[in-house]
GROMACS .gro file of C-alpha atoms in nm:
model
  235
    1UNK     CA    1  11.776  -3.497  12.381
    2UNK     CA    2  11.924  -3.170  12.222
    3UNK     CA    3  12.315  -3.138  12.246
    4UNK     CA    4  12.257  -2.727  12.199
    5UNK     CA    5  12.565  -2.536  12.137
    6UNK     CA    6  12.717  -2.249  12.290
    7UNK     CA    7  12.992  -2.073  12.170
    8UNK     CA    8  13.222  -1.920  12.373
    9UNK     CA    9  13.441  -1.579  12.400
   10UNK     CA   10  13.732  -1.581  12.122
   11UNK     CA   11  14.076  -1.750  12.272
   12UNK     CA   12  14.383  -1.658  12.106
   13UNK     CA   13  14.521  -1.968  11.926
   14UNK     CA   14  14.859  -2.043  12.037
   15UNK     CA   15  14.919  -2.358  12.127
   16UNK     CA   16  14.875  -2.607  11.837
   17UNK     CA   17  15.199  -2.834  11.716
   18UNK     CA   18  15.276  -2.946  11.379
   19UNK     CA   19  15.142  -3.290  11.473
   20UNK     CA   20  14.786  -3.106  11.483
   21UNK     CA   21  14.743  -2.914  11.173
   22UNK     CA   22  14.967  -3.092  10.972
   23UNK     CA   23  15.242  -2.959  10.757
   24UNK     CA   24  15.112  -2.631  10.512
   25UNK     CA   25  15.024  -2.453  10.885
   26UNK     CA   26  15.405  -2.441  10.930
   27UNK     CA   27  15.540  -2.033  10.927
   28UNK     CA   28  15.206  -1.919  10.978
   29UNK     CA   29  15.134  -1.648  11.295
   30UNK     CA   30  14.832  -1.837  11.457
   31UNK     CA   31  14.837  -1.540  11.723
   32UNK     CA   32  14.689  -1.292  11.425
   33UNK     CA   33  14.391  -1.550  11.415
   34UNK     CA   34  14.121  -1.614  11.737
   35UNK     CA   35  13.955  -1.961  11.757
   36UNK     CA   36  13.641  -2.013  11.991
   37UNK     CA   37  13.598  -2.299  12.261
   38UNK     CA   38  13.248  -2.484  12.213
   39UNK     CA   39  13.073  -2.643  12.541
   40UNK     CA   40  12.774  -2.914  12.510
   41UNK     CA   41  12.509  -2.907  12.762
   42UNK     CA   42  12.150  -3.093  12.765
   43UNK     CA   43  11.823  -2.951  12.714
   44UNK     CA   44  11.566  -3.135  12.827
   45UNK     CA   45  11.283  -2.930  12.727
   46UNK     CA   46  11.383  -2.927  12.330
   47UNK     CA   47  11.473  -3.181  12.082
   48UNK     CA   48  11.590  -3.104  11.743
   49UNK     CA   49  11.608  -3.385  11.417
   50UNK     CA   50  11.916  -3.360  11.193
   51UNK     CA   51  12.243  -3.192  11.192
   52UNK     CA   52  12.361  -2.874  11.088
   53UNK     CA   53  12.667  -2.979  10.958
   54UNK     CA   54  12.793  -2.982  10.578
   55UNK     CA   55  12.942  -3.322  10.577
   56UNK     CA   56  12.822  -3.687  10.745
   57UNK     CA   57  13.148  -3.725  10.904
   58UNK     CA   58  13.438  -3.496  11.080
   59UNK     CA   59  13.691  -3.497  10.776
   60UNK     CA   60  14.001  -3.346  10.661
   61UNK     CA   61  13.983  -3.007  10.556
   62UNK     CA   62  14.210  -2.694  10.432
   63UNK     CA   63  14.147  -2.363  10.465
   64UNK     CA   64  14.246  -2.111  10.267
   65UNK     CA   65  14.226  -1.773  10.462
   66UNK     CA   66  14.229  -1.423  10.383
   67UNK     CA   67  14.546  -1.338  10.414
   68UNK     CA   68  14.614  -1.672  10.203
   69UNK     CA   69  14.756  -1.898  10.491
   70UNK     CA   70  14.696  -2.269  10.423
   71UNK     CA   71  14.546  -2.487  10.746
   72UNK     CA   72  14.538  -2.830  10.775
   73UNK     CA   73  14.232  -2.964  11.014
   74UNK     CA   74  14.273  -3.320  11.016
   75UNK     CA   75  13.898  -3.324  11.169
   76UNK     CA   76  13.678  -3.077  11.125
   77UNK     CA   77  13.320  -3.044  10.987
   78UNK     CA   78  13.173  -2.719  10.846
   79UNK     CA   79  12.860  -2.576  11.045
   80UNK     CA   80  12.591  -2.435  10.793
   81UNK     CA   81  12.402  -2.230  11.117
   82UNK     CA   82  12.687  -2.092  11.254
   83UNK     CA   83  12.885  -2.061  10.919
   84UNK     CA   84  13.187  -2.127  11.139
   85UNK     CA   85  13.454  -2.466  11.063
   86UNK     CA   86  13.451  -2.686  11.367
   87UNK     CA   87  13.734  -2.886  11.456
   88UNK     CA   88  13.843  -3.204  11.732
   89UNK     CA   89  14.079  -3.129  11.976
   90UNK     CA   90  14.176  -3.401  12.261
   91UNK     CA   91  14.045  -3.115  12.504
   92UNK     CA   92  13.692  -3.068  12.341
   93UNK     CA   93  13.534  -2.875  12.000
   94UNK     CA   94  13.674  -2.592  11.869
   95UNK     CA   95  13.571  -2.309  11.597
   96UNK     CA   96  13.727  -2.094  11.349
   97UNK     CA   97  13.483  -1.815  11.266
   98UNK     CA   98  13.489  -1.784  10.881
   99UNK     CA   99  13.514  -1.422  10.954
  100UNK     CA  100  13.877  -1.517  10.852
  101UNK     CA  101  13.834  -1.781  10.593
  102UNK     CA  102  13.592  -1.741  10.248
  103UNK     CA  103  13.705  -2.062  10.073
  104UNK     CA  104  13.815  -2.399  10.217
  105UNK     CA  105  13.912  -2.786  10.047
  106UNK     CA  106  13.735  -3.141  10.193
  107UNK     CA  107  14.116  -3.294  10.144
  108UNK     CA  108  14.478  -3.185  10.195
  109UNK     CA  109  14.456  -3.312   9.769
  110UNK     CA  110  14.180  -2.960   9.740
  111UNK     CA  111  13.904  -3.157   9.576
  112UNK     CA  112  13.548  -3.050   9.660
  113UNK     CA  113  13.633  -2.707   9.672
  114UNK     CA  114  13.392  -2.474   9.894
  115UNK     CA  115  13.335  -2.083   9.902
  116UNK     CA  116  13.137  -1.857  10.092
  117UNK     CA  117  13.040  -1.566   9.874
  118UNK     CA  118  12.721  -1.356   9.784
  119UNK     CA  119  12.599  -1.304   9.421
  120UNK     CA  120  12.314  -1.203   9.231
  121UNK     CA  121  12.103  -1.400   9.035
  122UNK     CA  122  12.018  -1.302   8.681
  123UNK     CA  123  11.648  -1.185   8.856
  124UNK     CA  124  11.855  -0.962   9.108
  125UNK     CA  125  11.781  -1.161   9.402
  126UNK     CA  126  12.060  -1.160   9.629
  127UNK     CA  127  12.228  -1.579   9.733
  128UNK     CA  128  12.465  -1.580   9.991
  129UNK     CA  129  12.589  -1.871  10.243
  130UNK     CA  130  12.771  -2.198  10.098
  131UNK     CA  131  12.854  -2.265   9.755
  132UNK     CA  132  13.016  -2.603   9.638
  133UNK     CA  133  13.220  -2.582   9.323
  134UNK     CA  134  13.136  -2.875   9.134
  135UNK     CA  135  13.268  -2.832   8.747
  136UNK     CA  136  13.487  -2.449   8.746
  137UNK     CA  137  13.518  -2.320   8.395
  138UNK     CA  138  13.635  -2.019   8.212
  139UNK     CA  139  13.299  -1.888   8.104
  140UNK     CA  140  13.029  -2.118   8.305
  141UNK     CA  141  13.057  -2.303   8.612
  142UNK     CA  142  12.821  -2.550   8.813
  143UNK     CA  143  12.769  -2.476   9.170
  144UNK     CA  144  12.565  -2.566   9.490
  145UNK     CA  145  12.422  -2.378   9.750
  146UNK     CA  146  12.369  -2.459  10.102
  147UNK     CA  147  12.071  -2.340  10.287
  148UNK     CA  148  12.013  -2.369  10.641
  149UNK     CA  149  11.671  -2.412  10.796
  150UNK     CA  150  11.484  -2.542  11.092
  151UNK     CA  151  11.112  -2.669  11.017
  152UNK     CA  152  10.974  -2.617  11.358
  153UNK     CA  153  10.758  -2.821  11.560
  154UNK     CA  154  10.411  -2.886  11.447
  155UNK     CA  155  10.283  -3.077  11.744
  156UNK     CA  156   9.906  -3.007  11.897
  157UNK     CA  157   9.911  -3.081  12.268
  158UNK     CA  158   9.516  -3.125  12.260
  159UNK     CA  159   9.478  -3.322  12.005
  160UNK     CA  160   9.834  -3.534  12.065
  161UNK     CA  161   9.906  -3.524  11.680
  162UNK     CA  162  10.239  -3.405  11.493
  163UNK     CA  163  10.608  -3.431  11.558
  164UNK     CA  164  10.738  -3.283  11.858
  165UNK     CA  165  11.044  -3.204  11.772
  166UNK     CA  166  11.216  -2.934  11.561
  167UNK     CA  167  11.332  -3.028  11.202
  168UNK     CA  168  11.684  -2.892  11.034
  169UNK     CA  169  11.650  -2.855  10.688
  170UNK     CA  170  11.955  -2.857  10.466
  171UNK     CA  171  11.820  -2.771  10.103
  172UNK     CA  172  12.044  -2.801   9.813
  173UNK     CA  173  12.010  -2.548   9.503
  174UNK     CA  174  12.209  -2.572   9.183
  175UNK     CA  175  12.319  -2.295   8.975
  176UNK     CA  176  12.548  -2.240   8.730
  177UNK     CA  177  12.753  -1.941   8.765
  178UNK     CA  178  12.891  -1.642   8.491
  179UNK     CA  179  13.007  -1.362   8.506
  180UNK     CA  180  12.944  -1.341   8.889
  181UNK     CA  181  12.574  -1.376   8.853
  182UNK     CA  182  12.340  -1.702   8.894
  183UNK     CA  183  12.143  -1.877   8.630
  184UNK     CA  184  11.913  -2.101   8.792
  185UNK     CA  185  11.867  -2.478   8.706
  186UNK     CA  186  11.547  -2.469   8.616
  187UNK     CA  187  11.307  -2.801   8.659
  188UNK     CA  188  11.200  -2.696   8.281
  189UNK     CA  189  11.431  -2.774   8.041
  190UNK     CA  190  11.300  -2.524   7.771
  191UNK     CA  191  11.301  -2.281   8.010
  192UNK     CA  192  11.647  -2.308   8.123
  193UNK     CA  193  11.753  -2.272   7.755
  194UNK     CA  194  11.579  -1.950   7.691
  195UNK     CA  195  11.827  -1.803   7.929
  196UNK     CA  196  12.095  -1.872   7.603
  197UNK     CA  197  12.214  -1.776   7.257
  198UNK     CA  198  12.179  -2.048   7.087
  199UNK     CA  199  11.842  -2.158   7.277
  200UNK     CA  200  11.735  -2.428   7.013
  201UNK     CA  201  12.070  -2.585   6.970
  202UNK     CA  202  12.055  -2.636   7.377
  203UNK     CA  203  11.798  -2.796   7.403
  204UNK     CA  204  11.831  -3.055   7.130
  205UNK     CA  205  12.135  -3.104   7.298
  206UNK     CA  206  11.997  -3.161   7.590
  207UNK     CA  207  11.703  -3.417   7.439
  208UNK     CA  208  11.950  -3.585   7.211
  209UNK     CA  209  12.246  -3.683   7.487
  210UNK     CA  210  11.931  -3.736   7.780
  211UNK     CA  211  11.997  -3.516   8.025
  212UNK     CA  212  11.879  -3.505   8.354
  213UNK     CA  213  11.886  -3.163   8.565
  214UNK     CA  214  11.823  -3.376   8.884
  215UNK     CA  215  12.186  -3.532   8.819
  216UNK     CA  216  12.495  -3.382   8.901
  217UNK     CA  217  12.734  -3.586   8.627
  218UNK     CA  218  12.467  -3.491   8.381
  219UNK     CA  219  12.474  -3.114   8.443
  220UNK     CA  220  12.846  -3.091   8.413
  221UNK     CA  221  12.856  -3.221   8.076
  222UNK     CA  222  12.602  -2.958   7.991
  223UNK     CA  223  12.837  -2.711   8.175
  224UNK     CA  224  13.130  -2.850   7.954
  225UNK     CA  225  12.876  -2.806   7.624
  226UNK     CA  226  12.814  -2.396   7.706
  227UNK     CA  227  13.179  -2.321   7.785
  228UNK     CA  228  13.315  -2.550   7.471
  229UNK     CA  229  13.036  -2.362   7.225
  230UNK     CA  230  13.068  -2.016   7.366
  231UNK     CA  231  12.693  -1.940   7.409
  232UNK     CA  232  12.640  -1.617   7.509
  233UNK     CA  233  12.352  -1.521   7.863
  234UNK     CA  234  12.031  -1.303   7.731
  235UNK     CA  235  12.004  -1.072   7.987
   0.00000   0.00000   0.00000
């Protein structure tokens, strides 16, 4: 069964009390901001595997908008189709289009920070959507994209072989980022270093202290390496 989502006409904001957005929403104008009704329906004729939504569970997020106002959510989820924040009210789902919003916080604490941006990547292709912040430097950060995808259905009807239903696909890409541009994590470690000054000295770093690129703790010691040795990015 496929709980398909429509989103409604924009309805000014107005009525929300301290009790529901917490305390940093306090002075703000919510009437400058428009927040969208969501209504569930069945499909019978569709099914769909997976969710599109960032995180496992409706959690506790702040967002930082525009026109730096702080909101507190105390449950809301991030939507990587819609690229709207979704939120619980006692009268059904709402959305906040990020139309308004570029950067938001899984906590009131802002850990797990999250922007929405575009860059380029040092091979001029053009990554927008999601990005996670997961080590922010001065010179070098570590960062991960979101990419939304549905895998559709593969199913033969003659021969009665394949899945029937639709697949989302939520594939996770790690870059570091300078200057505004993306250097990609590259599978190859040698590779990866020939992006650097200092290309040699990388990766015996790298094959002295073991280094995996597949994990995340691992990476952002090698973030903390490049920022604390200055290495400079062959272009």
């Amino acid at each position: 069964m496929y709980r398909l989502l429509i989103l409604l006409l924009f309805i000014p904001f107005i009525s929300y009390s301290q009790n529901t957005l917490g305390t940093q929403a306090q002075g703000i104008d919510f009437n400058s901001y428009s927040f969208g009704a969501i209504e569930e329906f069945d499909d019978t004729n569709k099914s769909v595997k997976g969710s599109p939504y960032l995180l496992e569970e409706f959690e506790e997020l702040v967002v930082i908008t525009d026109a730096n106002d702080t909101i507190l959510f105390e449950s809301a989820n991030f939507n990587l189709n819609t690229m709207n924040l979704e939120f619980k009210k006692a009268d059904g789902m709402r959305y906040f289009s990020s139309k308004y919003f570029n950067t938001f916080f899984d906590n009131r604490y802002f850990k797990g920070k999250y922007i929405i941006k575009k860059f380029s990547s040092l091979d001029e292709e053009q990554v927008s959507g999601l990005f996670q912040i997961v080590n922010e430097n001065s010179e070098y950060s570590l960062i991960k994209h979101y990419q939304f995808s549905i895998k559709e259905s593969n199913y033969n009807p003659v021969l009665e072989h394949g899945d029937k239903n639709d697949v989302i696909k939520i594939d996770e890409n790690i870059y570091l980022l300078h200057d505004f541009r993306l250097i990609p994590i590259e599978r190859s470690k040698r590779k990866f270093s020939k992006y650097f000054s200092g290309k040699d000295e990388i990766l015996t770093y790298i094959r002295d202290n073991d280094l995996s690129f597949k994990d995340l703790s691992d990476l952002s010691e090698l973030t903390n390496y490049l920022n604390e040795n200055e290495f400079k990015v062959n272009l």
